[in-house]
Amino acid sequence: MLNRIKGKMPNWLFIVIKAMRDLPKIINNYIYDIKRYIKYSSSVADNKRLKLEAQITAKYHVIEKGLSMPEPRVGFGKDRVNRLIFLLDRYICKGYCVETTQIQAAIQVLDKYFEFNRSATDNYTLGMVQRANNLFKDIKLNNHIGGTLLMDKDAYLAKTQINFKEFAYGRSSVRNFTEVNVDIDLLLESIKIAQKTPSVCNRQSSRVYLIKDKDKIKEALSLQNGNRGFGHLINKVLIVTSDLNAFKGLIERNQSFIDGGMYSMSLLYALHYHGLGACALNWAVEKGKDSKLRNALNIKENENIIMMIGVGHLPSSFSVPISKRKDLNEVITII
Ligand SMILES: Cc1cc2nc3c(=O)[nH]c(=O)nc-3n(C[C@H](O)[C@H](O)[C@H](O)COP(=O)(O)O)c2cc1C
């Protein structure tokens, strides 16, 4: 309708009318995002299990990182260690599960920290050791999952000698699939590889919904606006989300999209590694559709939906768009 009257008025007037039409919608959708962030991130309330666990992870990560520095200083990060013990105390007092990977790793990192600082004799450190011993005395620990690993350069480099260039250049978004069923185990293996994706403070906010039910796949794809012409061939849909519990405060308001985006790329590579065809499917929607998908698939309210990925087996031959990339001089600024 607007486009029809575009040529019949001055351009500035067209822009004003368009802005007046779109602005309330944009503000409305931002309010939806703000409300969700305030309600589900750790910005306000922070003592639910997942929120506490995310803070514990962020804290133990800093200490684990400190232990891996070229020359760690005896007594480094005492206040952070103190805070970590405080958070673990709160977590344990609430009766939350201590067998999760992150709590186990946190306790082990503290152990390694005190081992590194065994020469410290100040009351602050000794007090922390005592509190930690009391707190963790009844907790059974798993194998080595927290602390540092000593890497040998040659061994480290040996693992880089896959042909990543060929692999990365060889991947394309695939929009044509056979009817052969995609084995769930292949998808689980791919998700496991994607778990190695870096994330802010190792907080690992990414989650994956694996949709195998045909009706649910159809319903999900009917809400997505980029699968016309090939959606009916998609065998499984993965939906990557990011748990807002992992984030806190103003400065982390966009972090879920960064962590979720990186995770999604790893997942695309992992699917490619397993010989599957895959296509990222945008979740660029207004709040109404966002709610519809949540309701249809029981996607948790505390998670931001990052994208869908359509997956299937490759036909013996298929076309892909060239999707020409920009030249280096179009993207690089050397300073
Ligand atoms: C976040 C994201 C959303 C995308 N959404 C769609 C989509 O809805 N439909 C589609 O056909 N392709 C989609 N794509 C695929 C892109 O079109 C494709 O990655 C790009 O053209 C580069 O091509 P290539 O993946 O073959 O290298 C999406 C890609 C990304 C990263």
Short mmCIF file of C-alpha atoms and ligand atoms in Angstrom, two decimals:
data_model
loop_
_atom_site.label_atom_id
_atom_site.label_comp_id
_atom_site.label_asym_id
_atom_site.label_seq_id
_atom_site.Cartn_x
_atom_site.Cartn_y
_atom_site.Cartn_z
CA MET A 1 0.00 0.00 0.00
CA LEU A 2 2.76 2.47 1.02
CA ASN A 3 4.84 1.56 -2.03
CA ARG A 4 1.92 2.38 -4.31
CA ILE A 5 1.85 6.01 -3.13
CA LYS A 6 5.65 6.29 -2.97
CA GLY A 7 6.09 8.13 -6.29
CA LYS A 8 3.18 10.49 -5.59
CA MET A 9 4.75 12.41 -2.70
CA PRO A 10 8.10 13.99 -1.76
CA ASN A 11 10.65 11.43 -0.57
CA TRP A 12 11.00 13.05 2.88
CA LEU A 13 7.26 12.72 3.47
CA PHE A 14 7.35 9.07 2.44
CA ILE A 15 10.17 8.45 4.94
CA VAL A 16 8.26 10.20 7.75
CA ILE A 17 5.08 8.20 7.05
CA LYS A 18 7.04 4.95 6.88
CA ALA A 19 8.84 5.73 10.15
CA MET A 20 5.54 6.58 11.86
CA ARG A 21 4.10 3.30 10.66
CA ASP A 22 7.09 1.14 11.67
CA LEU A 23 8.30 2.85 14.85
CA PRO A 24 5.54 1.68 17.23
CA LYS A 25 6.07 -1.91 16.03
CA ILE A 26 9.83 -1.66 16.52
CA ILE A 27 9.42 -0.18 20.01
CA ASN A 28 6.83 -2.81 20.88
CA ASN A 29 9.17 -5.62 19.86
CA TYR A 30 12.10 -4.09 21.74
CA ILE A 31 9.89 -3.93 24.84
CA TYR A 32 9.21 -7.65 24.37
CA ASP A 33 13.00 -8.27 24.30
CA ILE A 34 13.64 -6.02 27.31
CA LYS A 35 10.92 -7.69 29.38
CA ARG A 36 12.28 -11.12 28.54
CA TYR A 37 15.84 -10.09 29.40
CA ILE A 38 14.85 -8.58 32.75
CA LYS A 39 12.62 -11.51 33.65
CA TYR A 40 14.83 -14.42 32.61
CA SER A 41 18.45 -13.26 32.81
CA SER A 42 20.31 -13.11 36.11
CA SER A 43 20.13 -9.31 36.13
CA VAL A 44 17.55 -9.03 38.90
CA ALA A 45 16.84 -12.33 40.65
CA ASP A 46 19.95 -14.50 40.72
CA ASN A 47 19.47 -17.40 43.11
CA LYS A 48 17.62 -19.95 41.00
CA ARG A 49 19.69 -23.06 40.22
CA LEU A 50 20.65 -22.21 36.63
CA LYS A 51 21.37 -18.60 37.48
CA LEU A 52 23.60 -19.55 40.40
CA GLU A 53 25.32 -22.20 38.32
CA ALA A 54 26.07 -19.67 35.57
CA GLN A 55 27.62 -17.27 38.08
CA ILE A 56 29.63 -20.10 39.62
CA THR A 57 30.88 -21.07 36.17
CA ALA A 58 31.89 -17.50 35.38
CA LYS A 59 33.78 -17.23 38.68
CA TYR A 60 35.57 -20.58 38.54
CA HIS A 61 36.49 -19.87 34.94
CA VAL A 62 38.43 -16.75 35.97
CA ILE A 63 40.37 -18.75 38.56
CA GLU A 64 40.99 -21.63 36.16
CA LYS A 65 42.24 -19.07 33.65
CA GLY A 66 44.49 -17.52 36.31
CA LEU A 67 46.04 -20.92 37.03
CA SER A 68 46.84 -21.30 33.33
CA MET A 69 48.69 -17.96 33.05
CA PRO A 70 52.38 -18.09 32.07
CA GLU A 71 53.44 -17.07 35.59
CA PRO A 72 50.57 -17.18 38.05
CA ARG A 73 51.24 -15.23 41.23
CA VAL A 74 50.78 -16.89 44.61
CA GLY A 75 47.66 -15.40 46.18
CA PHE A 76 46.11 -14.16 42.92
CA GLY A 77 42.34 -13.64 42.75
CA LYS A 78 41.61 -14.10 46.47
CA ASP A 79 38.43 -12.02 46.42
CA ARG A 80 37.11 -13.96 43.46
CA VAL A 81 37.84 -17.23 45.22
CA ASN A 82 36.05 -15.92 48.29
CA ARG A 83 33.06 -14.99 46.14
CA LEU A 84 33.09 -18.41 44.47
CA ILE A 85 32.98 -20.15 47.85
CA PHE A 86 30.12 -17.85 48.86
CA LEU A 87 28.17 -18.74 45.70
CA LEU A 88 28.83 -22.46 46.12
CA ASP A 89 27.70 -22.19 49.74
CA ARG A 90 24.44 -20.58 48.62
CA TYR A 91 24.01 -23.24 45.94
CA ILE A 92 24.65 -26.15 48.29
CA CYS A 93 22.48 -24.67 51.09
CA LYS A 94 19.58 -24.54 48.68
CA GLY A 95 19.97 -28.29 48.18
CA TYR A 96 20.70 -28.02 44.45
CA CYS A 97 22.41 -30.93 42.68
CA VAL A 98 26.20 -30.97 43.15
CA GLU A 99 26.82 -33.63 40.53
CA THR A 100 26.49 -31.32 37.53
CA THR A 101 29.60 -30.84 35.38
CA GLN A 102 29.91 -27.19 36.32
CA ILE A 103 29.64 -27.59 40.10
CA GLN A 104 32.07 -30.51 40.04
CA ALA A 105 34.50 -28.49 37.92
CA ALA A 106 34.15 -25.46 40.23
CA ILE A 107 35.04 -27.50 43.32
CA GLN A 108 38.00 -29.07 41.57
CA VAL A 109 39.27 -25.68 40.42
CA LEU A 110 39.13 -24.45 44.02
CA ASP A 111 41.06 -27.54 45.05
CA LYS A 112 43.73 -26.80 42.43
CA TYR A 113 43.82 -23.16 43.51
CA PHE A 114 44.50 -24.07 47.14
CA GLU A 115 47.08 -26.63 46.05
CA PHE A 116 48.85 -23.91 44.05
CA ASN A 117 48.67 -21.56 47.04
CA ARG A 118 49.72 -24.12 49.65
CA SER A 119 52.62 -21.86 50.71
CA ALA A 120 50.20 -19.05 51.64
CA THR A 121 49.93 -18.51 55.39
CA ASP A 122 47.70 -15.42 55.60
CA ASN A 123 44.50 -15.72 57.60
CA TYR A 124 42.29 -14.78 54.64
CA THR A 125 43.51 -17.74 52.56
CA LEU A 126 43.57 -20.15 55.49
CA GLY A 127 40.02 -19.11 56.36
CA MET A 128 38.89 -19.82 52.81
CA VAL A 129 40.58 -23.24 52.83
CA GLN A 130 38.75 -24.12 56.01
CA ARG A 131 35.38 -22.95 54.71
CA ALA A 132 35.91 -24.86 51.47
CA ASN A 133 36.92 -28.04 53.30
CA ASN A 134 33.80 -27.90 55.47
CA LEU A 135 31.56 -27.17 52.55
CA PHE A 136 32.84 -29.89 50.22
CA LYS A 137 33.78 -32.65 52.65
CA ASP A 138 30.79 -34.84 51.77
CA ILE A 139 30.85 -34.21 48.04
CA LYS A 140 32.19 -36.99 45.84
CA LEU A 141 34.24 -35.66 42.93
CA ASN A 142 34.51 -37.00 39.38
CA ASN A 143 37.72 -37.46 37.44
CA HIS A 144 39.90 -34.53 36.42
CA ILE A 145 37.43 -32.01 34.94
CA GLY A 146 38.62 -28.77 36.51
CA GLY A 147 42.01 -27.04 36.59
CA THR A 148 44.56 -26.86 33.80
CA LEU A 149 46.03 -29.12 31.14
CA LEU A 150 49.68 -28.91 30.15
CA MET A 151 49.86 -28.87 26.36
CA ASP A 152 52.77 -30.03 24.26
CA LYS A 153 53.21 -27.69 21.29
CA ASP A 154 53.88 -30.47 18.76
CA ALA A 155 50.94 -32.53 19.95
CA TYR A 156 48.76 -29.41 19.90
CA LEU A 157 49.84 -28.51 16.38
CA ALA A 158 49.52 -32.08 15.13
CA LYS A 159 45.76 -31.79 15.58
CA THR A 160 45.61 -28.71 13.35
CA GLN A 161 46.81 -30.73 10.37
CA ILE A 162 43.39 -31.52 8.98
CA ASN A 163 42.59 -29.70 5.79
CA PHE A 164 40.33 -27.10 7.35
CA LYS A 165 40.61 -24.81 4.35
CA GLU A 166 39.18 -27.51 2.07
CA PHE A 167 36.60 -28.40 4.67
CA ALA A 168 35.38 -24.82 5.17
CA TYR A 169 35.42 -23.97 1.46
CA GLY A 170 33.68 -27.28 0.78
CA ARG A 171 30.62 -26.57 2.94
CA SER A 172 27.54 -25.02 1.37
CA SER A 173 24.04 -24.50 2.61
CA VAL A 174 22.13 -27.44 1.19
CA ARG A 175 18.47 -27.11 0.27
CA ASN A 176 17.85 -30.46 -1.34
CA PHE A 177 17.58 -33.73 0.59
CA THR A 178 16.74 -37.37 -0.02
CA GLU A 179 14.00 -39.21 1.84
CA VAL A 180 16.57 -41.24 3.79
CA ASN A 181 16.00 -40.84 7.49
CA VAL A 182 18.68 -38.93 9.41
CA ASP A 183 19.92 -41.07 12.27
CA ILE A 184 19.44 -39.32 15.61
CA ASP A 185 22.87 -40.54 16.74
CA LEU A 186 24.53 -38.57 13.93
CA LEU A 187 22.78 -35.46 15.17
CA LEU A 188 23.74 -36.16 18.77
CA GLU A 189 27.37 -36.64 17.70
CA SER A 190 27.21 -33.32 15.85
CA ILE A 191 25.75 -31.53 18.85
CA LYS A 192 28.50 -33.03 21.00
CA ILE A 193 31.13 -31.50 18.71
CA ALA A 194 29.32 -28.15 18.84
CA GLN A 195 29.58 -28.30 22.64
CA LYS A 196 33.29 -27.45 22.18
CA THR A 197 32.32 -23.98 20.92
CA PRO A 198 33.84 -21.17 22.98
CA SER A 199 31.35 -19.18 25.03
CA VAL A 200 31.59 -16.17 27.29
CA CYS A 201 33.30 -17.28 30.55
CA ASN A 202 32.54 -20.81 29.42
CA ARG A 203 28.95 -20.28 30.56
CA GLN A 204 27.62 -22.44 27.72
CA SER A 205 24.21 -20.88 27.31
CA SER A 206 23.42 -22.73 24.07
CA ARG A 207 20.67 -25.33 23.96
CA VAL A 208 19.40 -27.47 21.09
CA TYR A 209 15.91 -28.76 20.35
CA LEU A 210 15.99 -31.75 18.04
CA ILE A 211 12.69 -31.98 16.20
CA LYS A 212 12.05 -35.44 14.74
CA ASP A 213 8.25 -35.53 14.79
CA LYS A 214 7.03 -34.90 11.22
CA ASP A 215 4.01 -32.83 12.26
CA LYS A 216 6.12 -30.69 14.57
CA ILE A 217 8.70 -30.18 11.81
CA LYS A 218 5.92 -29.03 9.51
CA GLU A 219 4.49 -26.72 12.15
CA ALA A 220 7.90 -25.21 12.98
CA LEU A 221 8.77 -24.66 9.32
CA SER A 222 5.37 -23.08 8.66
CA LEU A 223 6.40 -20.30 11.07
CA GLN A 224 9.82 -19.81 9.43
CA ASN A 225 10.04 -17.54 6.42
CA GLY A 226 12.98 -18.95 4.46
CA ASN A 227 12.27 -22.58 3.58
CA ARG A 228 9.88 -22.20 0.67
CA GLY A 229 10.63 -24.73 -2.10
CA PHE A 230 12.66 -27.13 0.05
CA GLY A 231 11.11 -27.20 3.54
CA HIS A 232 9.08 -30.30 2.61
CA LEU A 233 12.37 -32.18 2.02
CA ILE A 234 13.90 -31.36 5.41
CA ASN A 235 14.21 -34.53 7.44
CA LYS A 236 15.06 -33.13 10.89
CA VAL A 237 15.06 -29.65 12.35
CA LEU A 238 17.47 -28.45 15.00
CA ILE A 239 16.60 -25.30 16.89
CA VAL A 240 19.45 -23.53 18.63
CA THR A 241 18.48 -21.39 21.61
CA SER A 242 20.44 -19.54 24.25
CA ASP A 243 19.54 -19.61 27.94
CA LEU A 244 19.24 -16.09 29.37
CA ASN A 245 19.97 -17.41 32.86
CA ALA A 246 23.62 -17.32 31.82
CA PHE A 247 23.68 -13.54 31.40
CA LYS A 248 23.58 -10.63 33.75
CA GLY A 249 23.20 -6.88 33.52
CA LEU A 250 23.11 -4.26 30.85
CA ILE A 251 26.40 -5.07 29.15
CA GLU A 252 25.49 -8.70 28.46
CA ARG A 253 22.13 -7.94 26.86
CA ASN A 254 23.24 -9.12 23.41
CA GLN A 255 25.58 -11.89 24.49
CA SER A 256 23.07 -14.69 23.93
CA PHE A 257 23.02 -13.93 20.20
CA ILE A 258 26.80 -14.01 19.98
CA ASP A 259 27.22 -17.25 21.91
CA GLY A 260 24.24 -18.81 20.13
CA GLY A 261 25.54 -17.71 16.73
CA MET A 262 28.97 -19.17 17.31
CA TYR A 263 27.44 -22.40 18.55
CA SER A 264 25.26 -22.61 15.47
CA MET A 265 28.27 -22.29 13.18
CA SER A 266 30.03 -25.13 14.99
CA LEU A 267 26.92 -27.20 14.63
CA LEU A 268 26.75 -26.51 10.89
CA TYR A 269 30.39 -27.61 10.56
CA ALA A 270 29.77 -30.70 12.68
CA LEU A 271 26.80 -31.70 10.50
CA HIS A 272 28.98 -31.18 7.43
CA TYR A 273 31.68 -33.32 9.05
CA HIS A 274 29.14 -36.12 9.43
CA GLY A 275 28.26 -35.91 5.74
CA LEU A 276 24.83 -34.40 6.28
CA GLY A 277 23.34 -31.56 4.28
CA ALA A 278 22.22 -28.60 6.37
CA CYS A 279 20.82 -25.12 5.96
CA ALA A 280 20.66 -22.41 8.62
CA LEU A 281 17.14 -20.98 8.80
CA ASN A 282 16.73 -17.48 10.19
CA TRP A 283 14.57 -16.75 13.19
CA ALA A 284 14.04 -13.10 12.34
CA VAL A 285 10.46 -12.73 13.53
CA GLU A 286 8.11 -10.48 15.41
CA LYS A 287 7.12 -11.34 18.96
CA GLY A 288 3.86 -12.99 17.89
CA LYS A 289 5.63 -15.68 15.86
CA ASP A 290 8.26 -16.07 18.55
CA SER A 291 5.52 -16.93 21.05
CA LYS A 292 3.81 -19.26 18.57
CA LEU A 293 6.95 -21.33 18.08
CA ARG A 294 7.55 -21.47 21.84
CA ASN A 295 4.03 -22.76 22.39
CA ALA A 296 4.18 -25.23 19.52
CA LEU A 297 7.42 -26.86 20.69
CA ASN A 298 7.50 -26.06 24.41
CA ILE A 299 10.61 -23.95 24.01
CA LYS A 300 11.49 -22.56 27.40
CA GLU A 301 10.59 -18.93 28.02
CA ASN A 302 14.04 -18.23 29.46
CA GLU A 303 15.72 -19.06 26.15
CA ASN A 304 16.23 -16.80 23.13
CA ILE A 305 15.64 -18.59 19.86
CA ILE A 306 18.75 -18.11 17.71
CA MET A 307 17.99 -20.06 14.53
CA MET A 308 16.66 -23.28 13.06
CA ILE A 309 18.81 -25.66 11.06
CA GLY A 310 17.20 -27.90 8.47
CA VAL A 311 19.01 -31.22 8.04
CA GLY A 312 18.83 -34.11 5.60
CA HIS A 313 20.87 -36.58 3.56
CA LEU A 314 22.52 -35.38 0.35
CA PRO A 315 21.13 -36.46 -3.03
CA SER A 316 23.76 -37.84 -5.45
CA SER A 317 23.80 -34.47 -7.20
CA PHE A 318 22.31 -31.14 -6.20
CA SER A 319 22.65 -27.44 -6.95
CA VAL A 320 23.75 -24.76 -4.51
CA PRO A 321 23.87 -21.01 -5.05
CA ILE A 322 27.38 -19.66 -5.59
CA SER A 323 26.91 -17.18 -2.72
CA LYS A 324 29.99 -15.24 -3.78
CA ARG A 325 32.00 -13.89 -0.88
CA LYS A 326 33.38 -10.36 -0.75
CA ASP A 327 37.05 -9.82 -1.47
CA LEU A 328 39.41 -9.29 1.45
CA ASN A 329 39.83 -5.61 0.60
CA GLU A 330 36.08 -5.18 1.03
CA VAL A 331 36.08 -6.46 4.60
CA ILE A 332 39.49 -5.76 6.13
CA THR A 333 40.72 -2.59 7.76
CA ILE A 334 44.32 -2.82 8.85
CA ILE A 335 45.13 -0.34 11.60
C1 LIG B 1 21.53 -16.88 10.57
C2 LIG B 1 21.29 -17.40 9.19
C3 LIG B 1 20.01 -17.51 8.72
C4 LIG B 1 19.76 -18.04 7.45
N1 LIG B 1 18.48 -18.19 7.04
C5 LIG B 1 18.23 -18.80 5.87
C6 LIG B 1 16.89 -19.06 5.48
O1 LIG B 1 15.94 -18.72 6.18
N2 LIG B 1 16.68 -19.71 4.32
C7 LIG B 1 17.72 -20.12 3.52
O2 LIG B 1 17.46 -20.72 2.48
N3 LIG B 1 19.01 -19.88 3.87
C8 LIG B 1 19.29 -19.24 5.02
N4 LIG B 1 20.58 -19.03 5.42
C9 LIG B 1 21.68 -19.51 4.58
C10 LIG B 1 22.39 -18.36 3.88
O3 LIG B 1 21.63 -17.94 2.80
C11 LIG B 1 23.78 -18.86 3.44
O4 LIG B 1 24.51 -19.25 4.57
C12 LIG B 1 24.57 -17.81 2.69
O5 LIG B 1 23.94 -17.45 1.51
C13 LIG B 1 25.97 -18.32 2.36
O6 LIG B 1 25.93 -19.50 1.62
P1 LIG B 1 26.59 -20.85 2.09
O7 LIG B 1 26.04 -21.19 3.44
O8 LIG B 1 26.18 -21.85 1.05
O9 LIG B 1 28.06 -20.67 2.14
C14 LIG B 1 20.85 -18.46 6.65
C15 LIG B 1 22.15 -18.32 7.13
C16 LIG B 1 22.37 -17.81 8.38
C17 LIG B 1 23.79 -17.71 8.89
#
